Every structure is written in C-alpha cells, then in structure tokens.
mmCIF file of C-alpha atoms in Angstrom:
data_model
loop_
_atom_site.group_PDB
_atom_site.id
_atom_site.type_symbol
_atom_site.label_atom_id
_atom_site.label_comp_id
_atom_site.label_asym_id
_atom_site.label_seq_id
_atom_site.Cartn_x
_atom_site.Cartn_y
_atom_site.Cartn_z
ATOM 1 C CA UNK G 19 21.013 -12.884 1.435
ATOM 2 C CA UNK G 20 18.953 -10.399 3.621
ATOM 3 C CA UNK G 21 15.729 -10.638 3.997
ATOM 4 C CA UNK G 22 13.596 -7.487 3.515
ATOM 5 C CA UNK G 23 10.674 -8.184 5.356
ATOM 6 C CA UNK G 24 8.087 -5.581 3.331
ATOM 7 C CA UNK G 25 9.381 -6.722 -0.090
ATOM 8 C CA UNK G 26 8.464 -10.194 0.798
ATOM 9 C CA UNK G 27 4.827 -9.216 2.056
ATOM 10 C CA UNK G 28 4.172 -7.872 -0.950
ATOM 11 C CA UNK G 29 2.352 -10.245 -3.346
ATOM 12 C CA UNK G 30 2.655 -10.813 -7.173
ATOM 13 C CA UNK G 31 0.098 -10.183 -9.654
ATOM 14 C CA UNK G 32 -1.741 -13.025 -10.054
ATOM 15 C CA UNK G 33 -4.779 -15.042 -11.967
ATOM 16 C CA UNK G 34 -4.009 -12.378 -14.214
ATOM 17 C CA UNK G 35 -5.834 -14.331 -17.571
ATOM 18 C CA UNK G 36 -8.533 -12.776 -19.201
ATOM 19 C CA UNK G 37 -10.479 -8.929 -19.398
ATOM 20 C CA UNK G 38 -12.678 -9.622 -16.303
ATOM 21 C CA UNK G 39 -13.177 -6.105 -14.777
ATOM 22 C CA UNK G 40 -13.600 -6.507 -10.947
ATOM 23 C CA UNK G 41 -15.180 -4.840 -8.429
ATOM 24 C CA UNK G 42 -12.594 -2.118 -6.347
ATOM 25 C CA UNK G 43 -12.613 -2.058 -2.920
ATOM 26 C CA UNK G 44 -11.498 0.719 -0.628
ATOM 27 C CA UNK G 45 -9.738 -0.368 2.981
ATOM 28 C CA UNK G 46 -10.913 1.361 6.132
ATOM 29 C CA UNK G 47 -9.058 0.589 9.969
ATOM 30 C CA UNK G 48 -11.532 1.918 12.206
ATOM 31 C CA UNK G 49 -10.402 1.971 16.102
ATOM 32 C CA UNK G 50 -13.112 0.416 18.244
ATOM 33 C CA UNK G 51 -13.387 -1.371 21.829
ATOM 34 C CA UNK G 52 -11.958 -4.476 21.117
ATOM 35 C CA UNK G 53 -9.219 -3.117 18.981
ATOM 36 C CA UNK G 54 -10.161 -2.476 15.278
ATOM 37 C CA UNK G 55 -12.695 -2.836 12.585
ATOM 38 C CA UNK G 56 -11.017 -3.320 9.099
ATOM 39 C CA UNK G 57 -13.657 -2.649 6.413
ATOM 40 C CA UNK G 58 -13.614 -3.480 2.888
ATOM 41 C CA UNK G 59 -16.204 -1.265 1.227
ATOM 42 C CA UNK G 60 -16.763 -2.216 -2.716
ATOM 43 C CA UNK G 61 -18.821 -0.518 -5.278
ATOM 44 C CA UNK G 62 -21.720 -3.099 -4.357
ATOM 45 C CA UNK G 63 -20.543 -5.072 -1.792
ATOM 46 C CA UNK G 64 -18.302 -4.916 1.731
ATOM 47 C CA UNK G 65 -16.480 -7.173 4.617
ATOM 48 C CA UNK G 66 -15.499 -6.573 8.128
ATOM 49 C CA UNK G 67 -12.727 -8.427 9.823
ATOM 50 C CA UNK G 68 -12.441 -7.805 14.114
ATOM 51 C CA UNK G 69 -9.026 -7.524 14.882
ATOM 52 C CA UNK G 70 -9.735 -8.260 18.960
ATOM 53 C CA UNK G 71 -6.502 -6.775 20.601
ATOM 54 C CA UNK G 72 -5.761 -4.426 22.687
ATOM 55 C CA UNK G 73 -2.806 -3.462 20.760
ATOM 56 C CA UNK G 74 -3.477 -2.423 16.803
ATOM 57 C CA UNK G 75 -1.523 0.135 14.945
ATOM 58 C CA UNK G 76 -1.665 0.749 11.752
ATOM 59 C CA UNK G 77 1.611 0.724 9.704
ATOM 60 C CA UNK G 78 2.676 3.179 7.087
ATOM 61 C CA UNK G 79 2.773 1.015 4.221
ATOM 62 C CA UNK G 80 -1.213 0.570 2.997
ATOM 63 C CA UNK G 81 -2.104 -3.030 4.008
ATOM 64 C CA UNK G 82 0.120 -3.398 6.773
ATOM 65 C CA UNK G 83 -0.615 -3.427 10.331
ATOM 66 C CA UNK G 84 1.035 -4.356 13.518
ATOM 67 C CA UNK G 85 -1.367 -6.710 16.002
ATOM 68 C CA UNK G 86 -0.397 -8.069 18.987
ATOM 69 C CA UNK G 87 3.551 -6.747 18.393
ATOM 70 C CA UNK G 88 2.979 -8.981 14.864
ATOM 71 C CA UNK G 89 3.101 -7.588 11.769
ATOM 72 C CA UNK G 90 0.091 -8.743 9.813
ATOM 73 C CA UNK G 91 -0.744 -7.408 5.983
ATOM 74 C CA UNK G 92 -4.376 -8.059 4.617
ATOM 75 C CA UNK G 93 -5.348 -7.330 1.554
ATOM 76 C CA UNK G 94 -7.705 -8.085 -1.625
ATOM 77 C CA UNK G 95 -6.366 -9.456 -4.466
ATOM 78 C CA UNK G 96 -8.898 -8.818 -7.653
ATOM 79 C CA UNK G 97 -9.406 -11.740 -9.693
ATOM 80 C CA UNK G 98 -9.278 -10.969 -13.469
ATOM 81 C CA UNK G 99 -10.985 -14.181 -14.979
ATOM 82 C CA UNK G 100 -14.934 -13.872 -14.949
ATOM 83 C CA UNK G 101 -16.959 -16.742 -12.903
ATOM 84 C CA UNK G 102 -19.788 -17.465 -11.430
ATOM 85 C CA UNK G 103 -18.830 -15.826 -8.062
ATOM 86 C CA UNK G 104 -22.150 -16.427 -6.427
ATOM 87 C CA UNK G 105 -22.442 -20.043 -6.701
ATOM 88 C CA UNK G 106 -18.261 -21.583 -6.451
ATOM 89 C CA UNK G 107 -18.768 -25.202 -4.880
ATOM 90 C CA UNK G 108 -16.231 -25.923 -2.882
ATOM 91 C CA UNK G 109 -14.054 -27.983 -4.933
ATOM 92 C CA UNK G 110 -14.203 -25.086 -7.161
ATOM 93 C CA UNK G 111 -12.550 -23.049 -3.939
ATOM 94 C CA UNK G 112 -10.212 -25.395 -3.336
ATOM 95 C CA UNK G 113 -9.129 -25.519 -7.087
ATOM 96 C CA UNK G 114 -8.580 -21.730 -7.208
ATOM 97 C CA UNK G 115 -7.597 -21.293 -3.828
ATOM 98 C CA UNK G 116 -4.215 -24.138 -4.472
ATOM 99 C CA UNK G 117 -4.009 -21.964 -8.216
ATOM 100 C CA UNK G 118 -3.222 -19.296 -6.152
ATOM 101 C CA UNK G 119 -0.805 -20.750 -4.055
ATOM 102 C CA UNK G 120 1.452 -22.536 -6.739
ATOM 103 C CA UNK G 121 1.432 -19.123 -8.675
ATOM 104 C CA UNK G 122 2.754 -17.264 -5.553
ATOM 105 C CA UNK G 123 5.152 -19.965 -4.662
ATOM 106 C CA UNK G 124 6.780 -19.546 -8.238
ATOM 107 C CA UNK G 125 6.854 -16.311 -7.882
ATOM 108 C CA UNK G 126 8.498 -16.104 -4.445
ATOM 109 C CA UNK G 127 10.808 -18.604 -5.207
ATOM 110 C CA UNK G 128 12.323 -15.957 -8.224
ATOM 111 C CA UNK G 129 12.734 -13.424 -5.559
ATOM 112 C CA UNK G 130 14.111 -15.543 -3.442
ATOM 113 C CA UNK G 131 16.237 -17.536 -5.711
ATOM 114 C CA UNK G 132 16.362 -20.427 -4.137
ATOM 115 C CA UNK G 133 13.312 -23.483 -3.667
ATOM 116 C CA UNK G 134 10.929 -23.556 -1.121
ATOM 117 C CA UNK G 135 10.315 -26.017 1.686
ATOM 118 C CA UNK G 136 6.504 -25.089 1.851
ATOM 119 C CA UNK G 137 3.582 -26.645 4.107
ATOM 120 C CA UNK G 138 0.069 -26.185 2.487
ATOM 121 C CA UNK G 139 -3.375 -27.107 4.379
ATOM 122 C CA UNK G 140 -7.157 -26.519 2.903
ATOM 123 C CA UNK G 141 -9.407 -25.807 6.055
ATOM 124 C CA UNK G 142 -12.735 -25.182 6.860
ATOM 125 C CA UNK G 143 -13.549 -21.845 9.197
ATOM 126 C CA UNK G 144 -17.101 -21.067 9.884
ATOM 127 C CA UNK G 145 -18.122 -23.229 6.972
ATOM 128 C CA UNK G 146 -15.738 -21.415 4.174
ATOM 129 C CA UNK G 147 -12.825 -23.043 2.695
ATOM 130 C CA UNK G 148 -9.388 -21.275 3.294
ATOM 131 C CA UNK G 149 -5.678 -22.054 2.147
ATOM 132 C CA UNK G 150 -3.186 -22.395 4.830
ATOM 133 C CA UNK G 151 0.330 -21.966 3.796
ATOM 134 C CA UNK G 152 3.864 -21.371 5.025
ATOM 135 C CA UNK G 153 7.414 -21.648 3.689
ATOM 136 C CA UNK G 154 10.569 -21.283 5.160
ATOM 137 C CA UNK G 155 13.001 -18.568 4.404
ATOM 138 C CA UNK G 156 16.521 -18.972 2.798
ATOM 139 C CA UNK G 157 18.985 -18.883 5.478
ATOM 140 C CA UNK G 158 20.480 -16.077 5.883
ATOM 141 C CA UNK G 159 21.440 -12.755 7.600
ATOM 142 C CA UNK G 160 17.973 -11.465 7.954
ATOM 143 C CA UNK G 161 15.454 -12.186 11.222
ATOM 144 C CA UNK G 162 12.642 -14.039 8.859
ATOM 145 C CA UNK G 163 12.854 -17.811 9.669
ATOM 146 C CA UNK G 164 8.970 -18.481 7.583
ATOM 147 C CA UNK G 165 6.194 -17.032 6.184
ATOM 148 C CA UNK G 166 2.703 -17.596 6.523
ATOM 149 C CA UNK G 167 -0.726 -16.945 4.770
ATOM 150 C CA UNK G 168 -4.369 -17.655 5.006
ATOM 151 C CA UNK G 169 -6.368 -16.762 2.015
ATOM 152 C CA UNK G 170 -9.865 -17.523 1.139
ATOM 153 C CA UNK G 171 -12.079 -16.212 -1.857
ATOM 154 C CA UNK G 172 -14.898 -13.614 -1.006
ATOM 155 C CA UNK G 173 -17.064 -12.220 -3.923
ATOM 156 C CA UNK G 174 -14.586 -11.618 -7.238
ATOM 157 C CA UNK G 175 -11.411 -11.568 -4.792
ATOM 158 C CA UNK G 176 -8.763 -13.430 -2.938
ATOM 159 C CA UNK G 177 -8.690 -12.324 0.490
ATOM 160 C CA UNK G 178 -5.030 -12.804 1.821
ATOM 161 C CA UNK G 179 -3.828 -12.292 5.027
ATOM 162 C CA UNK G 180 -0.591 -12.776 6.011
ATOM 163 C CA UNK G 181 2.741 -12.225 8.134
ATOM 164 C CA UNK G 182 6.073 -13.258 8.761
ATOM 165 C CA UNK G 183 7.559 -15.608 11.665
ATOM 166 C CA UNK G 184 10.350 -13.649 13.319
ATOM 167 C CA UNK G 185 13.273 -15.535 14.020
ATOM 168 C CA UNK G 186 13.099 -16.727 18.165
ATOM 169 C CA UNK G 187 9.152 -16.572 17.788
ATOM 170 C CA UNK G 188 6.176 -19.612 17.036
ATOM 171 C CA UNK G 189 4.251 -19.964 13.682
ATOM 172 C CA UNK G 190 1.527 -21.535 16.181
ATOM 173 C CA UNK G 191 0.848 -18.083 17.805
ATOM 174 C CA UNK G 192 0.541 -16.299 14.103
ATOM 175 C CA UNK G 193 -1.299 -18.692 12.960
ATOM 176 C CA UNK G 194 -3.732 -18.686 15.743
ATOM 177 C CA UNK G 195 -4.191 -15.091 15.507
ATOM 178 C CA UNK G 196 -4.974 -15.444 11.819
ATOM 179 C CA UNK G 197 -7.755 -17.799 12.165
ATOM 180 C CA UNK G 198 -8.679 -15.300 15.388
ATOM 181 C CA UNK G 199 -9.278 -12.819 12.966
ATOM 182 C CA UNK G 200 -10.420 -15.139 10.016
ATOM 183 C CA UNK G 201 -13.414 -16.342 11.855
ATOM 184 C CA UNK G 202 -14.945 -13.207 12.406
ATOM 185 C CA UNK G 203 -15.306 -12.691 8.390
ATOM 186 C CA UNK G 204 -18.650 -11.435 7.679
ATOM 187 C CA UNK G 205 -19.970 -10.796 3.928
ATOM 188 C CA UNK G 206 -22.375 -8.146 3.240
ATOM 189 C CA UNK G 207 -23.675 -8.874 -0.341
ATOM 190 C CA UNK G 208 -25.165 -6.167 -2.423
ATOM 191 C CA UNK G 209 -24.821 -3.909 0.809
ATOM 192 C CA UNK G 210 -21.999 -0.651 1.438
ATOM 193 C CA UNK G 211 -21.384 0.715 4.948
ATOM 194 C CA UNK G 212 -21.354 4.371 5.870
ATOM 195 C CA UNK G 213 -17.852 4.474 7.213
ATOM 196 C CA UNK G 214 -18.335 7.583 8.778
ATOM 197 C CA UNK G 215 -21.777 6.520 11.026
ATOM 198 C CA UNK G 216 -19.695 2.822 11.415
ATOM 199 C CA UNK G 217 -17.271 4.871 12.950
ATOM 200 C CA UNK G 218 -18.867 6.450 15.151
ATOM 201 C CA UNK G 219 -21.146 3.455 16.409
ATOM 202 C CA UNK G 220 -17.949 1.962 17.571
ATOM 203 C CA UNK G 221 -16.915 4.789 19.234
ATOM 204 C CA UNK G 222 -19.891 4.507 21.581
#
C-alpha cells in the first residue's frame, strides 16, 4: 500500500453530534524574526503560536507548513456539541481530548485498512492539558514509518497539530518541536488582532 502523505494529514470530521454553531476562525502565517507568527483570528476571540526557526515555508495545501525541513499541519477543528467552554475542568479535557483520539483512530484505521499499533500520552504544557499520540504506519512502499499529533482544546475547538515521521528520521525530534511550538500558545479571549498592524510590528 502507498502511503500518501497529505491524504493522511488530513483529519476526519469529528464530535460531529448536535446543532452547536461554532465560532470560525481565519489562519494567518505572518513572517517575523524568529521565523513565523501563525494567528488564529475568530469572530471574538484569537491565538498565536511562535514557530522559532529559521527555516518556515508555508506549503500550498492550507494548513500545511514545512518547519525545520518537517512537514507540520495545524489546524482548528470546530466542535459541534455546545459546552461550557469557559469553565472545562480538566478531567473534562482529558475526557474530550481521548474522545477525540479514539474517533480519529477509527477513522484512520478505515483508510488505512489495517489496525493500529498506537501510543497515547495526556500531558501537561504550561498548565493546559494536551493529547499526545502516534501510530505506526502499515508497512509498505511509502516513506511514512508513524504519525504523530498533539492536540489540546482552546475556546469551542480542538487545536491539532501534527506531522508525519519520515522513514530514516526520530519521532523524538518532531515531537520536541511540537511541544517547541505548543508552549508558546497564548489565548486572547474576547480580543481580535489587526493582522495587518501585527504584521508590521514584526517586521520591525
């Protein structure tokens, strides 16, 4: 079987119950000094991840970039089921976060058509719960040996970021430049940016 790296970036619909109407966000990669700014700018509310390299190229395929010679895709995945986004406990988190996860793994594992020999870790980055999982690709033909995601939930969305481990190279160094770029999540509630003055702040 041969493994198509974009097709298996791609994510499946998912805690798709219910009539909850979520808030759309609009992706920005803004160039700065230490590599890139990627802004998530909502009708109400935004998020900044730092993406500190000195190599970061956008790819054509919305989502997708290339950090570090690593191709990375981060993304927001709406959830469709209304809570109480402003006050999820942690267990709560966890609950929705490992929801996510066995939904996905079905999912992939219908692509893929085979099972999964998956590795799943709940972890704690500057105080916020995030999923860490990877599973190992079907052998095959193709130059995929795993994937590998880290996905926590910010306002009425999953945040997922994720990438594949290249056959010859480490799921330590991905993973490292994951929660790199994980840690330097910061929230803005009830707040837009100006992408256009952001822009040019980091310019200077």
């Amino acid at each position: 079987m041969r493994n198509n790296l974009i097709g298996l970036l791609l994510l499946a619909p998912c805690l798709a119950l219910g009539q909850y109407k979520a808030e759309q966000f609009d992706a920005a990669l803004l160039e700065a000094k230490y590599g890139a700014l990627l802004v998530f700018n909502g009708q109400n509310n935004s998020l900044t991840l730092k993406l500190e390299s000195p190599s970061v190229t956008p790819l054509e395929k919305p989502g997708f970039v290339r950090v570090d010679n690593m191709i990375m895709q981060i993304n927001l995945l709406p959830f469709q089921q209304k809570l109480d986004f402003d006050d999820l406990d942690t267990n709560t988190r966890k609950k929705y976060l490992l929801a996510w996860k066995e939904y996905e793994k079905e999912w992939a594992k219908d692509q893929l058509k085979s099972d999964l020999k998956d590795r799943t870790e709940l972890v704690d980055l500057e105080g916020r719960s995030f999923l860490y999982w990877t599973y190992e690709m079907p052998k095959g033909d193709g130059n995929i040996d795993s994937q590998v995601y880290l996905v926590t939930i910010v306002f009425d969305q999953m945040l997922i970021m994720n990438g594949p481990v290249e056959t010859g190279k480490k799921e330590k160094i991905l993973r490292e430049r994951l929660v790199a770029i994980a840690k330097t999540l910061t929230l803005n509630p009830n707040k837009t940016l100006d992408i256009e003055k952001l822009y040019n702040e980091l310019k200077n």
